[in-house]
mmCIF file of C-alpha atoms in Angstrom:
data_model
loop_
_atom_site.group_PDB
_atom_site.id
_atom_site.type_symbol
_atom_site.label_atom_id
_atom_site.label_comp_id
_atom_site.label_asym_id
_atom_site.label_seq_id
_atom_site.Cartn_x
_atom_site.Cartn_y
_atom_site.Cartn_z
ATOM 1 C CA UNK R 1 -14.531 9.012 14.287
ATOM 2 C CA UNK R 2 -16.006 10.943 17.175
ATOM 3 C CA UNK R 3 -13.099 13.372 17.595
ATOM 4 C CA UNK R 4 -12.904 17.161 17.693
ATOM 5 C CA UNK R 5 -11.784 19.469 14.892
ATOM 6 C CA UNK R 6 -8.472 20.101 16.663
ATOM 7 C CA UNK R 7 -7.600 16.422 17.113
ATOM 8 C CA UNK R 8 -3.912 15.621 16.592
ATOM 9 C CA UNK R 9 -2.735 12.962 14.095
ATOM 10 C CA UNK R 10 -2.066 10.636 17.039
ATOM 11 C CA UNK R 11 -5.651 11.144 18.255
ATOM 12 C CA UNK R 12 -6.966 10.426 14.759
ATOM 13 C CA UNK R 13 -5.037 7.151 14.652
ATOM 14 C CA UNK R 14 -6.209 6.219 18.148
ATOM 15 C CA UNK R 15 -9.823 6.954 17.196
ATOM 16 C CA UNK R 16 -9.483 4.819 14.069
ATOM 17 C CA UNK R 17 -8.080 1.944 16.140
ATOM 18 C CA UNK R 18 -11.024 2.020 18.513
ATOM 19 C CA UNK R 19 -13.776 2.532 15.929
ATOM 20 C CA UNK R 20 -12.476 0.006 13.385
ATOM 21 C CA UNK R 21 -12.168 -2.676 16.035
ATOM 22 C CA UNK R 22 -15.653 -1.950 17.356
ATOM 23 C CA UNK R 23 -17.338 -2.099 13.943
ATOM 24 C CA UNK R 24 -15.299 -4.744 12.139
ATOM 25 C CA UNK R 25 -17.893 -7.015 10.462
ATOM 26 C CA UNK R 26 -16.177 -10.087 11.928
ATOM 27 C CA UNK R 27 -17.068 -8.825 15.395
ATOM 28 C CA UNK R 28 -20.678 -8.023 14.460
ATOM 29 C CA UNK R 29 -22.118 -11.139 12.775
ATOM 30 C CA UNK R 30 -25.660 -10.323 13.931
ATOM 31 C CA UNK R 31 -25.545 -6.850 12.346
ATOM 32 C CA UNK R 32 -23.323 -7.525 9.354
ATOM 33 C CA UNK R 33 -24.929 -5.044 6.947
ATOM 34 C CA UNK R 34 -24.737 -2.136 9.384
ATOM 35 C CA UNK R 35 -21.226 -3.106 10.453
ATOM 36 C CA UNK R 36 -19.949 -3.232 6.857
ATOM 37 C CA UNK R 37 -21.321 0.241 6.133
ATOM 38 C CA UNK R 38 -19.946 1.716 9.361
ATOM 39 C CA UNK R 39 -16.589 -0.002 8.801
ATOM 40 C CA UNK R 40 -16.327 1.612 5.374
ATOM 41 C CA UNK R 41 -17.428 5.005 6.731
ATOM 42 C CA UNK R 42 -14.725 4.768 9.411
ATOM 43 C CA UNK R 43 -12.077 4.007 6.761
ATOM 44 C CA UNK R 44 -13.274 6.952 4.660
ATOM 45 C CA UNK R 45 -13.172 9.298 7.662
ATOM 46 C CA UNK R 46 -9.628 8.183 8.475
ATOM 47 C CA UNK R 47 -8.588 8.612 4.823
ATOM 48 C CA UNK R 48 -9.788 12.223 4.927
ATOM 49 C CA UNK R 49 -8.422 13.175 8.340
ATOM 50 C CA UNK R 50 -4.893 11.771 7.894
ATOM 51 C CA UNK R 51 -4.360 13.848 4.755
ATOM 52 C CA UNK R 52 -3.705 17.519 5.673
ATOM 53 C CA UNK R 53 -5.088 18.918 2.407
ATOM 54 C CA UNK R 54 -8.282 16.845 2.463
ATOM 55 C CA UNK R 55 -8.764 17.571 6.156
ATOM 56 C CA UNK R 56 -8.430 21.327 5.599
ATOM 57 C CA UNK R 57 -10.998 21.214 2.790
ATOM 58 C CA UNK R 58 -13.353 19.170 4.959
ATOM 59 C CA UNK R 59 -12.973 21.581 7.903
ATOM 60 C CA UNK R 60 -13.651 24.601 5.679
ATOM 61 C CA UNK R 61 -16.366 23.239 3.350
ATOM 62 C CA UNK R 62 -17.796 20.147 5.021
ATOM 63 C CA UNK R 63 -18.467 16.763 3.423
ATOM 64 C CA UNK R 64 -20.441 18.161 0.494
ATOM 65 C CA UNK R 65 -17.769 20.733 -0.302
ATOM 66 C CA UNK R 66 -15.125 18.012 -0.188
ATOM 67 C CA UNK R 67 -16.972 15.644 -2.501
ATOM 68 C CA UNK R 68 -18.750 18.178 -4.731
ATOM 69 C CA UNK R 69 -16.643 21.355 -4.837
ATOM 70 C CA UNK R 70 -17.959 24.367 -6.718
ATOM 71 C CA UNK R 71 -16.920 24.587 -10.399
ATOM 72 C CA UNK R 72 -13.851 26.740 -10.808
ATOM 73 C CA UNK R 73 -12.808 26.377 -7.173
ATOM 74 C CA UNK R 74 -9.696 24.433 -8.146
ATOM 75 C CA UNK R 75 -10.567 21.743 -5.595
ATOM 76 C CA UNK R 76 -10.517 18.180 -6.854
ATOM 77 C CA UNK R 77 -13.638 16.218 -5.866
ATOM 78 C CA UNK R 78 -12.930 13.497 -3.315
ATOM 79 C CA UNK R 79 -14.228 9.941 -3.547
ATOM 80 C CA UNK R 80 -13.090 7.130 -1.290
ATOM 81 C CA UNK R 81 -12.189 4.124 -3.430
ATOM 82 C CA UNK R 82 -9.885 2.306 -1.028
ATOM 83 C CA UNK R 83 -10.368 -1.091 0.546
ATOM 84 C CA UNK R 84 -11.297 -0.713 4.244
ATOM 85 C CA UNK R 85 -10.173 -4.275 4.970
ATOM 86 C CA UNK R 86 -6.728 -3.689 3.429
ATOM 87 C CA UNK R 87 -6.427 -0.499 5.455
ATOM 88 C CA UNK R 88 -7.339 -2.383 8.625
ATOM 89 C CA UNK R 89 -4.917 -5.241 7.922
ATOM 90 C CA UNK R 90 -2.082 -2.860 7.152
ATOM 91 C CA UNK R 91 -2.747 -0.707 10.197
ATOM 92 C CA UNK R 92 -2.589 -3.720 12.518
ATOM 93 C CA UNK R 93 0.067 -5.572 10.542
ATOM 94 C CA UNK R 94 2.011 -6.786 13.591
ATOM 95 C CA UNK R 95 -0.896 -8.106 15.614
ATOM 96 C CA UNK R 96 -4.157 -9.990 15.596
ATOM 97 C CA UNK R 97 -6.356 -7.100 16.707
ATOM 98 C CA UNK R 98 -9.625 -8.969 16.637
ATOM 99 C CA UNK R 99 -8.262 -11.445 19.157
ATOM 100 C CA UNK R 100 -6.762 -8.748 21.366
ATOM 101 C CA UNK R 101 -9.683 -6.342 21.201
ATOM 102 C CA UNK R 102 -11.523 -8.068 24.027
ATOM 103 C CA UNK R 103 -9.138 -6.597 26.594
ATOM 104 C CA UNK R 104 -7.586 -3.424 25.139
ATOM 105 C CA UNK R 105 -4.721 -1.711 26.856
ATOM 106 C CA UNK R 106 -5.643 1.027 29.369
ATOM 107 C CA UNK R 107 -4.754 3.838 26.988
ATOM 108 C CA UNK R 108 -6.945 2.418 24.229
ATOM 109 C CA UNK R 109 -3.996 1.178 22.194
ATOM 110 C CA UNK R 110 -3.964 -2.361 20.901
ATOM 111 C CA UNK R 111 -1.086 -4.444 22.296
ATOM 112 C CA UNK R 112 1.454 -5.352 19.644
ATOM 113 C CA UNK R 113 0.029 -2.987 17.022
ATOM 114 C CA UNK R 114 2.553 -0.805 15.252
ATOM 115 C CA UNK R 115 2.758 1.303 12.147
ATOM 116 C CA UNK R 116 5.443 0.098 9.737
ATOM 117 C CA UNK R 117 6.892 1.994 6.844
ATOM 118 C CA UNK R 118 5.011 1.265 3.636
ATOM 119 C CA UNK R 119 6.613 0.150 0.391
ATOM 120 C CA UNK R 120 6.885 2.600 -2.493
ATOM 121 C CA UNK R 121 3.564 3.098 -4.325
ATOM 122 C CA UNK R 122 2.761 1.899 -7.809
ATOM 123 C CA UNK R 123 1.530 4.693 -10.101
ATOM 124 C CA UNK R 124 -0.749 3.901 -13.044
ATOM 125 C CA UNK R 125 -2.118 6.398 -15.565
ATOM 126 C CA UNK R 126 -5.715 5.915 -16.724
ATOM 127 C CA UNK R 127 -6.588 7.873 -19.863
ATOM 128 C CA UNK R 128 -10.202 9.037 -20.256
ATOM 129 C CA UNK R 129 -12.073 11.029 -22.865
ATOM 130 C CA UNK R 130 -13.577 14.408 -21.992
ATOM 131 C CA UNK R 131 -17.039 12.828 -22.171
ATOM 132 C CA UNK R 132 -16.057 10.088 -19.708
ATOM 133 C CA UNK R 133 -14.747 12.659 -17.240
ATOM 134 C CA UNK R 134 -17.847 14.784 -17.652
ATOM 135 C CA UNK R 135 -20.437 12.017 -17.324
ATOM 136 C CA UNK R 136 -18.588 9.429 -15.208
ATOM 137 C CA UNK R 137 -18.082 5.746 -15.881
ATOM 138 C CA UNK R 138 -16.410 2.607 -14.525
ATOM 139 C CA UNK R 139 -12.994 1.676 -15.868
ATOM 140 C CA UNK R 140 -11.323 -1.701 -15.382
ATOM 141 C CA UNK R 141 -7.602 -2.342 -15.804
ATOM 142 C CA UNK R 142 -4.913 -4.766 -14.666
ATOM 143 C CA UNK R 143 -1.950 -3.937 -12.430
ATOM 144 C CA UNK R 144 1.203 -6.029 -12.295
ATOM 145 C CA UNK R 145 2.346 -6.325 -8.678
ATOM 146 C CA UNK R 146 4.313 -8.501 -6.246
ATOM 147 C CA UNK R 147 2.705 -9.815 -3.048
ATOM 148 C CA UNK R 148 3.695 -12.081 -0.192
ATOM 149 C CA UNK R 149 2.395 -15.627 -0.225
ATOM 150 C CA UNK R 150 2.434 -18.411 2.371
ATOM 151 C CA UNK R 151 5.630 -18.429 4.385
ATOM 152 C CA UNK R 152 6.427 -14.880 3.340
ATOM 153 C CA UNK R 153 7.490 -15.943 -0.170
ATOM 154 C CA UNK R 154 6.916 -13.194 -2.789
ATOM 155 C CA UNK R 155 4.890 -14.005 -5.899
ATOM 156 C CA UNK R 156 3.937 -12.032 -8.997
ATOM 157 C CA UNK R 157 0.339 -11.470 -10.067
ATOM 158 C CA UNK R 158 -1.836 -9.475 -12.430
ATOM 159 C CA UNK R 159 -4.453 -7.764 -10.231
ATOM 160 C CA UNK R 160 -7.746 -6.637 -11.865
ATOM 161 C CA UNK R 161 -8.837 -3.222 -10.578
ATOM 162 C CA UNK R 162 -12.168 -1.455 -11.005
ATOM 163 C CA UNK R 163 -12.110 2.357 -10.833
ATOM 164 C CA UNK R 164 -15.418 4.255 -10.524
ATOM 165 C CA UNK R 165 -14.777 7.529 -12.353
ATOM 166 C CA UNK R 166 -17.156 10.141 -10.940
ATOM 167 C CA UNK R 167 -18.754 12.927 -13.004
ATOM 168 C CA UNK R 168 -16.672 16.076 -12.813
ATOM 169 C CA UNK R 169 -13.285 14.454 -12.315
ATOM 170 C CA UNK R 170 -10.449 16.160 -14.161
ATOM 171 C CA UNK R 171 -7.035 15.356 -15.576
ATOM 172 C CA UNK R 172 -4.338 15.256 -12.941
ATOM 173 C CA UNK R 173 -6.505 13.770 -10.186
ATOM 174 C CA UNK R 174 -4.815 11.095 -8.118
ATOM 175 C CA UNK R 175 -6.880 8.247 -6.668
ATOM 176 C CA UNK R 176 -5.274 6.043 -4.020
ATOM 177 C CA UNK R 177 -6.094 2.378 -3.387
ATOM 178 C CA UNK R 178 -4.605 1.855 0.069
ATOM 179 C CA UNK R 179 -2.429 -1.225 0.462
ATOM 180 C CA UNK R 180 -3.071 -2.463 -3.085
ATOM 181 C CA UNK R 181 0.469 -2.014 -4.421
ATOM 182 C CA UNK R 182 3.572 -4.176 -3.986
ATOM 183 C CA UNK R 183 4.242 -6.121 -0.797
ATOM 184 C CA UNK R 184 7.647 -7.791 -1.009
ATOM 185 C CA UNK R 185 8.922 -7.627 2.582
ATOM 186 C CA UNK R 186 7.151 -8.734 5.767
ATOM 187 C CA UNK R 187 8.935 -5.946 7.638
ATOM 188 C CA UNK R 188 7.023 -3.336 5.633
ATOM 189 C CA UNK R 189 3.377 -2.468 4.993
ATOM 190 C CA UNK R 190 1.909 -3.081 1.533
ATOM 191 C CA UNK R 191 2.442 -0.117 -0.758
ATOM 192 C CA UNK R 192 -0.414 1.862 -2.248
ATOM 193 C CA UNK R 193 -1.701 1.829 -5.802
ATOM 194 C CA UNK R 194 -2.045 5.397 -7.099
ATOM 195 C CA UNK R 195 -4.127 6.009 -10.216
ATOM 196 C CA UNK R 196 -3.451 9.257 -12.088
ATOM 197 C CA UNK R 197 -6.301 10.475 -14.285
ATOM 198 C CA UNK R 198 -5.310 11.786 -17.731
ATOM 199 C CA UNK R 199 -7.434 13.207 -20.550
ATOM 200 C CA UNK R 200 -7.143 11.711 -24.018
ATOM 201 C CA UNK R 201 -5.700 14.066 -26.614
ATOM 202 C CA UNK R 202 -7.337 14.266 -30.054
ATOM 203 C CA UNK R 203 -5.073 14.992 -33.059
ATOM 204 C CA UNK R 204 -6.298 17.787 -35.343
ATOM 205 C CA UNK R 205 -5.844 18.098 -39.075
ATOM 206 C CA UNK R 206 -2.524 19.871 -38.617
ATOM 207 C CA UNK R 207 -0.939 17.034 -36.675
ATOM 208 C CA UNK R 208 -1.111 18.772 -33.318
ATOM 209 C CA UNK R 209 -2.769 17.320 -30.265
ATOM 210 C CA UNK R 210 -5.835 18.990 -28.855
ATOM 211 C CA UNK R 211 -7.974 18.143 -25.868
ATOM 212 C CA UNK R 212 -11.360 16.717 -26.667
ATOM 213 C CA UNK R 213 -14.098 19.360 -26.591
ATOM 214 C CA UNK R 214 -15.734 19.427 -23.179
ATOM 215 C CA UNK R 215 -19.096 20.868 -24.158
ATOM 216 C CA UNK R 216 -22.162 18.706 -23.865
ATOM 217 C CA UNK R 217 -24.481 17.931 -26.756
#
């Protein structure tokens, strides 16, 4: 985002405003591939810097330490799985930023843009085997949610979701899909979809539940 390590939350948001508007693919039709990659990188950077815990890990260990922490460190590996377009739409929910970006306000803020309160998140548990967590895989599931249709009328839908489970993930990890939860009121931002990773328990011969063995073959 082009900001210093001591940037305030307000400076992080301002930097995201500027960078996301500059690199939105709609504004860069002649360099669409580069713009899409930069737009996603900008969303990922914002996702890290607005979360105090992730930002602290990034400041101390860098990108590699954030995404591939040392075994036994107790740090959960980070992977951005959000939708950069949903993040952008939610961030500028009150305005048409692409239309207004031609003549930004003097302080770099977009006229009419505001940050609404988001709806409560939806939490979904995804159960994986020890082997799946160790090796990684892609898991698909369906989330029941309510969204706003034409004219602001709510409707119910079953939303298919694809979750790329990375090698080394562990039970208890929480993966956030920004803006992919319920959206029932136009006065609020769409809620998030939070996926909680759980490890499948294997019953033993005595009727108790044990975790699957985590050793490789």
